[in-house]
Each structure stands twice: as C-alpha cells, then as structure tokens.
Amino acid sequence: MTADQANSLTGKCALVTGAARRIGAVIAERLHAEGANVAIHYRQSKAEAGEFCARLNAVRADSARLFQADLNVGNELDKLVDSVVEWSGRLDVLVNNASSFYPTPLGQITEESWSDLVGSNLKAPLFLSQAAAPHLQTSHGNIINIVDIHAHRPLRDHSVYGAAKAGLVMLTRSLAKDLAPDVRVNGVAPGAISWPENGMSDSVKQDILSQVPLQRTGAPEDVAGCVVYLARDAGYVTGQIIAVDGGRSLGW
C-alpha cells in the first residue's frame, strides 16, 4: 500500500453527527467527495436529511445512509454506532458536530437547559467516542470534535454552552492520550462561520467582524476543509485544537 492509499478516504466510513444541515452537512458532503461513505446522523430534520442522503447516493450508490438518534438519550449512542458499523462494516472517522446553542443568562438557567447544552456538547461526544473507540482502534481511525473559539473566552450570557465546549476541549486532549497510538483525536474551533438561526442584530454582527483580522465571516467549507485535513492528511497530529476563525482569537 502506498502512502497516498493509506491516507485516502476512499472506501472508509465517516459518521458525522448533526449532518442534515448547516456545517454538519457541508462536512459530510466534503468527506463524501473525498471518497468516504458517510453515515448521516440527524435528530429531527428528517426531510432535509433524506434529501441530502439521496443527493449523495445519486453521486455514488449506497455511499450514504441516514441514522436517527437523540444524542441526549444514553442508550441511543451505542445503538447509533452499532447501526453504522452494521451498515458499513467499519468505522474510520467520527465527527462530533451536533450541538445545541442558545443563551442562558444567569438567573434564567434551568436544569433542562443545562442537561441539553452539556448533553449535546460534551456528554454525547464522550459516550459516542467511547462506543466508537474499539472500531476506530481496529481501523486506526480518528475522532474530530467541533469545538468553538468561545471554549477559551467567555461569550456573554452563554455560560453553560461555554463551559460545555471548554469541557470538550479537555475531552479532546484527554482522549488523544487515552486512545493513542491507534486513534488520533483533534478538534476544530470555528469562529464566525454561520450566524445563529435564532437571530442576531446587525450591530452585534458588525462588532464581531471588527475583531476578525480577515474582516469577513468564514464559510462552512472552511471548517469542512480543516476536518478533511485532520481526517486524511494529519497522520502525526493529535490532541490539537485548530481555530478556523479568520484570526479572531489572536486578540485574545
């Protein structure tokens, strides 16, 4: 086997959580374009996930499959991994992308919001990684966690989200040690890529962009490109968090 063949994603299987739309879908589509078979996880976006899956299978037959799971329900995590391996026969890449994001001002934090934000941003990546680990060790695969630049610097009124993402940074580094040498574990920390769907004023957007040396937002493709680099090309990289933020974190 040549070095190029060893690094190729062709015929390998990637599970991307939260892959029906937005950044997750772009990551899955890019991995698919590089030759991987993709397991498209979704929770509620069934119609969008179905259309996306059909589009990928039109390019390459039976190269994508839908998998529904609520990642905040513990026993569904093992079932998700088992179902993916039953379909593909292997697992090479796990991308923990699914995430809840919304403000939790102090005084309004509830047990429900805590469980949701910590569950999707920290607990699910941990237990999915644990379930996937034996398969990834067999394939000498890797885990890529989608973190956030605000894991390192607080975002006002987002204390629960920030704490969960900060935990995911430490989890990434810890798993890189625990799963070495067979499995690499890294993280990608996006900056201003896609504005939140729940709305953000133009003044807030402009304030954010004023802190970005490149003076523009990034695109989901920028994040997907970094994921492909870590999954395919970065054979000697583990335990790292790569910021895809246009330089915004330089001023921190």
Short mmCIF file of C-alpha atoms in Angstrom, two decimals:
data_model
loop_
_atom_site.label_atom_id
_atom_site.label_comp_id
_atom_site.label_asym_id
_atom_site.label_seq_id
_atom_site.Cartn_x
_atom_site.Cartn_y
_atom_site.Cartn_z
CA MET A 1 0.00 0.00 0.00
CA THR A 2 1.36 3.40 -0.97
CA ALA A 3 1.34 6.43 1.34
CA ASP A 4 -1.35 8.01 -0.83
CA GLN A 5 -3.54 4.92 -0.50
CA ALA A 6 -3.05 4.84 3.27
CA ASN A 7 -4.11 8.48 3.54
CA SER A 8 -7.06 8.16 1.15
CA LEU A 9 -10.61 8.30 2.49
CA THR A 10 -11.89 6.13 -0.36
CA GLY A 11 -13.98 3.26 0.97
CA LYS A 12 -13.68 4.42 4.55
CA CYS A 13 -16.69 5.22 6.74
CA ALA A 14 -17.29 8.55 8.46
CA LEU A 15 -20.06 9.17 10.99
CA VAL A 16 -20.99 12.85 11.20
CA THR A 17 -23.47 13.86 13.89
CA GLY A 18 -25.89 16.67 13.16
CA ALA A 19 -25.21 16.18 9.45
CA ALA A 20 -28.59 17.02 7.93
CA ARG A 21 -27.92 20.71 7.51
CA ARG A 22 -25.61 23.69 8.01
CA ILE A 23 -21.95 22.96 8.83
CA GLY A 24 -22.56 19.27 9.51
CA ALA A 25 -23.97 18.70 6.03
CA VAL A 26 -21.06 20.52 4.40
CA ILE A 27 -18.59 18.40 6.38
CA ALA A 28 -20.37 15.20 5.36
CA GLU A 29 -20.55 16.27 1.72
CA ARG A 30 -16.83 17.10 1.62
CA LEU A 31 -15.86 13.77 3.21
CA HIS A 32 -18.10 12.04 0.67
CA ALA A 33 -16.45 13.94 -2.18
CA GLU A 34 -13.10 12.66 -0.94
CA GLY A 35 -14.32 9.06 -1.27
CA ALA A 36 -15.71 8.26 2.16
CA ASN A 37 -19.02 6.56 2.78
CA VAL A 38 -20.93 8.79 5.18
CA ALA A 39 -23.33 7.97 7.98
CA ILE A 40 -25.64 10.98 8.22
CA HIS A 41 -26.94 11.39 11.75
CA TYR A 42 -29.96 13.57 12.43
CA ARG A 43 -32.37 14.07 15.30
CA GLN A 44 -35.40 15.92 13.92
CA SER A 45 -34.51 17.18 10.43
CA LYS A 46 -35.75 14.04 8.66
CA ALA A 47 -36.86 15.68 5.41
CA GLU A 48 -33.64 17.65 4.96
CA ALA A 49 -31.55 14.62 5.90
CA GLY A 50 -33.41 12.45 3.41
CA GLU A 51 -32.94 14.89 0.55
CA PHE A 52 -29.25 15.26 1.39
CA CYS A 53 -28.71 11.50 1.59
CA ALA A 54 -30.47 10.95 -1.75
CA ARG A 55 -28.23 13.55 -3.38
CA LEU A 56 -25.08 11.80 -2.17
CA ASN A 57 -26.33 8.38 -3.24
CA ALA A 58 -27.09 9.77 -6.69
CA VAL A 59 -23.39 10.53 -6.99
CA ARG A 60 -22.28 7.13 -5.66
CA ALA A 61 -24.77 4.36 -4.94
CA ASP A 62 -25.19 3.23 -1.32
CA SER A 63 -22.45 5.58 -0.17
CA ALA A 64 -24.62 7.38 2.38
CA ARG A 65 -27.17 6.23 4.94
CA LEU A 66 -29.46 8.01 7.39
CA PHE A 67 -29.31 7.32 11.11
CA GLN A 68 -31.76 8.93 13.54
CA ALA A 69 -30.89 9.31 17.21
CA ASP A 70 -31.48 11.66 20.12
CA LEU A 71 -27.96 12.12 21.44
CA ASN A 72 -29.27 13.18 24.84
CA VAL A 73 -30.71 9.67 25.36
CA GLY A 74 -27.87 7.50 26.61
CA ASN A 75 -28.80 4.11 25.17
CA GLU A 76 -29.22 5.58 21.69
CA LEU A 77 -25.50 6.38 21.43
CA ASP A 78 -24.29 2.78 21.47
CA LYS A 79 -27.12 1.83 19.12
CA LEU A 80 -26.09 4.56 16.69
CA VAL A 81 -22.51 3.34 16.47
CA ASP A 82 -23.61 -0.31 16.21
CA SER A 83 -26.02 0.54 13.39
CA VAL A 84 -23.36 2.43 11.45
CA VAL A 85 -20.87 -0.44 11.73
CA GLU A 86 -23.58 -2.96 10.77
CA TRP A 87 -24.21 -0.93 7.60
CA SER A 88 -20.63 -0.15 6.64
CA GLY A 89 -18.68 -2.98 8.21
CA ARG A 90 -16.22 -0.50 9.67
CA LEU A 91 -15.81 2.96 11.20
CA ASP A 92 -12.85 5.19 10.40
CA VAL A 93 -13.86 8.75 11.27
CA LEU A 94 -16.19 10.12 13.95
CA VAL A 95 -17.07 13.80 13.66
CA ASN A 96 -18.84 15.05 16.78
CA ASN A 97 -20.60 18.04 15.24
CA ALA A 98 -24.14 18.02 16.68
CA SER A 99 -24.59 20.91 19.09
CA SER A 100 -27.22 22.96 20.86
CA PHE A 101 -26.50 26.69 21.08
CA TYR A 102 -28.57 29.38 22.79
CA PRO A 103 -28.12 31.95 25.58
CA THR A 104 -28.58 31.05 29.24
CA PRO A 105 -28.44 34.34 31.20
CA LEU A 106 -27.59 33.92 34.86
CA GLY A 107 -30.82 33.76 36.83
CA GLN A 108 -32.61 32.00 33.97
CA ILE A 109 -30.55 28.81 33.78
CA THR A 110 -32.66 25.69 34.22
CA GLU A 111 -31.88 22.02 34.76
CA GLU A 112 -33.38 21.42 31.32
CA SER A 113 -31.09 23.89 29.55
CA TRP A 114 -28.08 22.56 31.47
CA SER A 115 -28.87 18.97 30.50
CA ASP A 116 -29.48 19.91 26.87
CA LEU A 117 -26.37 22.04 26.37
CA VAL A 118 -23.98 19.84 28.33
CA GLY A 119 -25.60 16.73 26.89
CA SER A 120 -25.18 17.68 23.24
CA ASN A 121 -21.85 19.49 23.52
CA LEU A 122 -19.95 17.29 25.97
CA LYS A 123 -21.75 14.16 27.17
CA ALA A 124 -22.72 12.87 23.72
CA PRO A 125 -19.22 13.31 22.23
CA LEU A 126 -17.75 11.43 25.20
CA PHE A 127 -20.07 8.44 25.03
CA LEU A 128 -20.07 8.30 21.23
CA SER A 129 -16.28 8.29 21.32
CA GLN A 130 -16.34 5.53 23.91
CA ALA A 131 -18.71 3.43 21.79
CA ALA A 132 -16.72 4.08 18.62
CA ALA A 133 -13.27 3.52 20.15
CA PRO A 134 -12.97 -0.25 19.55
CA HIS A 135 -13.89 0.17 15.88
CA LEU A 136 -11.58 3.15 15.44
CA GLN A 137 -8.73 1.24 17.06
CA THR A 138 -9.23 -1.54 14.52
CA SER A 139 -9.21 0.89 11.59
CA HIS A 140 -6.56 3.22 13.08
CA GLY A 141 -9.11 5.96 12.62
CA ASN A 142 -9.69 9.31 14.22
CA ILE A 143 -12.14 11.49 16.10
CA ILE A 144 -12.74 15.14 15.23
CA ASN A 145 -14.68 17.26 17.69
CA ILE A 146 -16.25 20.52 16.57
CA VAL A 147 -15.48 22.84 19.44
CA ASP A 148 -15.80 26.66 19.50
CA ILE A 149 -13.42 29.56 19.95
CA HIS A 150 -15.60 30.52 22.94
CA ALA A 151 -14.34 27.46 24.75
CA HIS A 152 -11.34 29.69 25.51
CA ARG A 153 -13.03 33.05 26.04
CA PRO A 154 -16.49 33.54 27.57
CA LEU A 155 -19.41 34.70 25.46
CA ARG A 156 -21.80 36.85 27.46
CA ASP A 157 -24.97 35.04 28.60
CA HIS A 158 -23.69 31.70 27.28
CA SER A 159 -22.04 30.32 30.42
CA VAL A 160 -23.46 26.80 30.11
CA TYR A 161 -22.60 26.48 26.42
CA GLY A 162 -19.10 27.85 27.01
CA ALA A 163 -18.47 25.50 29.93
CA ALA A 164 -19.61 22.53 27.85
CA LYS A 165 -17.35 23.44 24.92
CA ALA A 166 -14.43 24.06 27.28
CA GLY A 167 -15.04 20.57 28.63
CA LEU A 168 -14.99 19.26 25.07
CA VAL A 169 -11.55 20.81 24.55
CA MET A 170 -10.21 18.94 27.58
CA LEU A 171 -12.02 15.78 26.49
CA THR A 172 -10.33 16.05 23.09
CA ARG A 173 -6.90 16.28 24.66
CA SER A 174 -7.60 13.55 27.19
CA LEU A 175 -8.90 11.12 24.58
CA ALA A 176 -5.87 11.84 22.42
CA LYS A 177 -3.75 10.42 25.24
CA ASP A 178 -6.13 7.63 26.19
CA LEU A 179 -6.59 6.32 22.64
CA ALA A 180 -3.01 6.72 21.39
CA PRO A 181 -1.28 5.30 19.46
CA ASP A 182 -4.09 3.71 17.45
CA VAL A 183 -6.59 6.60 17.28
CA ARG A 184 -5.94 10.30 16.73
CA VAL A 185 -8.26 12.85 18.36
CA ASN A 186 -8.38 16.53 17.39
CA GLY A 187 -10.76 19.46 17.44
CA VAL A 188 -11.81 22.27 15.12
CA ALA A 189 -12.85 25.58 16.70
CA PRO A 190 -14.91 27.66 14.25
CA GLY A 191 -15.28 31.40 14.66
CA ALA A 192 -17.88 33.49 12.82
CA ILE A 193 -18.96 30.96 10.20
CA SER A 194 -22.74 30.75 10.17
CA TRP A 195 -24.78 33.26 12.16
CA PRO A 196 -27.15 31.70 14.74
CA GLU A 197 -30.59 30.89 13.39
CA ASN A 198 -32.31 32.45 16.39
CA GLY A 199 -31.31 35.91 15.23
CA MET A 200 -28.50 38.37 15.85
CA SER A 201 -28.64 42.12 15.35
CA ASP A 202 -26.59 43.80 12.64
CA SER A 203 -24.72 45.80 15.28
CA VAL A 204 -23.65 42.63 17.08
CA LYS A 205 -22.54 41.07 13.79
CA GLN A 206 -20.51 44.17 12.95
CA ASP A 207 -18.91 44.14 16.38
CA ILE A 208 -17.85 40.54 15.86
CA LEU A 209 -16.42 41.23 12.41
CA SER A 210 -14.45 44.18 13.74
CA GLN A 211 -12.50 41.67 15.86
CA VAL A 212 -11.63 39.46 12.87
CA PRO A 213 -8.32 40.37 11.17
CA LEU A 214 -9.58 38.99 7.84
CA GLN A 215 -12.63 41.29 8.17
CA ARG A 216 -15.17 38.74 6.96
CA THR A 217 -17.06 35.68 8.03
CA GLY A 218 -15.84 32.27 7.09
CA ALA A 219 -17.79 29.64 5.19
CA PRO A 220 -18.81 26.14 6.26
CA GLU A 221 -16.43 24.89 3.58
CA ASP A 222 -13.54 26.33 5.60
CA VAL A 223 -14.47 24.12 8.54
CA ALA A 224 -15.02 21.11 6.27
CA GLY A 225 -11.59 21.59 4.71
CA CYS A 226 -9.98 21.50 8.14
CA VAL A 227 -11.91 18.34 9.02
CA VAL A 228 -10.67 16.64 5.83
CA TYR A 229 -7.11 17.68 6.64
CA LEU A 230 -7.35 16.16 10.12
CA ALA A 231 -9.11 13.02 8.89
CA ARG A 232 -6.88 12.31 5.90
CA ASP A 233 -3.59 14.19 5.93
CA ALA A 234 -2.64 14.86 9.55
CA GLY A 235 -1.17 11.49 10.44
CA TYR A 236 1.21 12.96 13.03
CA VAL A 237 -1.27 15.39 14.60
CA THR A 238 -3.26 14.52 17.72
CA GLY A 239 -4.60 16.37 20.75
CA GLN A 240 -4.77 19.67 18.87
CA ILE A 241 -7.49 22.31 18.55
CA ILE A 242 -7.33 24.23 15.27
CA ALA A 243 -9.09 27.60 15.18
CA VAL A 244 -10.87 28.39 11.92
CA ASP A 245 -11.76 31.95 12.84
CA GLY A 246 -10.09 34.40 10.46
CA GLY A 247 -7.60 35.24 13.20
CA ARG A 248 -10.21 36.43 15.69
CA SER A 249 -8.65 34.57 18.61
CA LEU A 250 -5.29 36.30 18.01
CA GLY A 251 -6.53 39.25 20.05
CA TRP A 252 -7.47 37.08 22.99
#
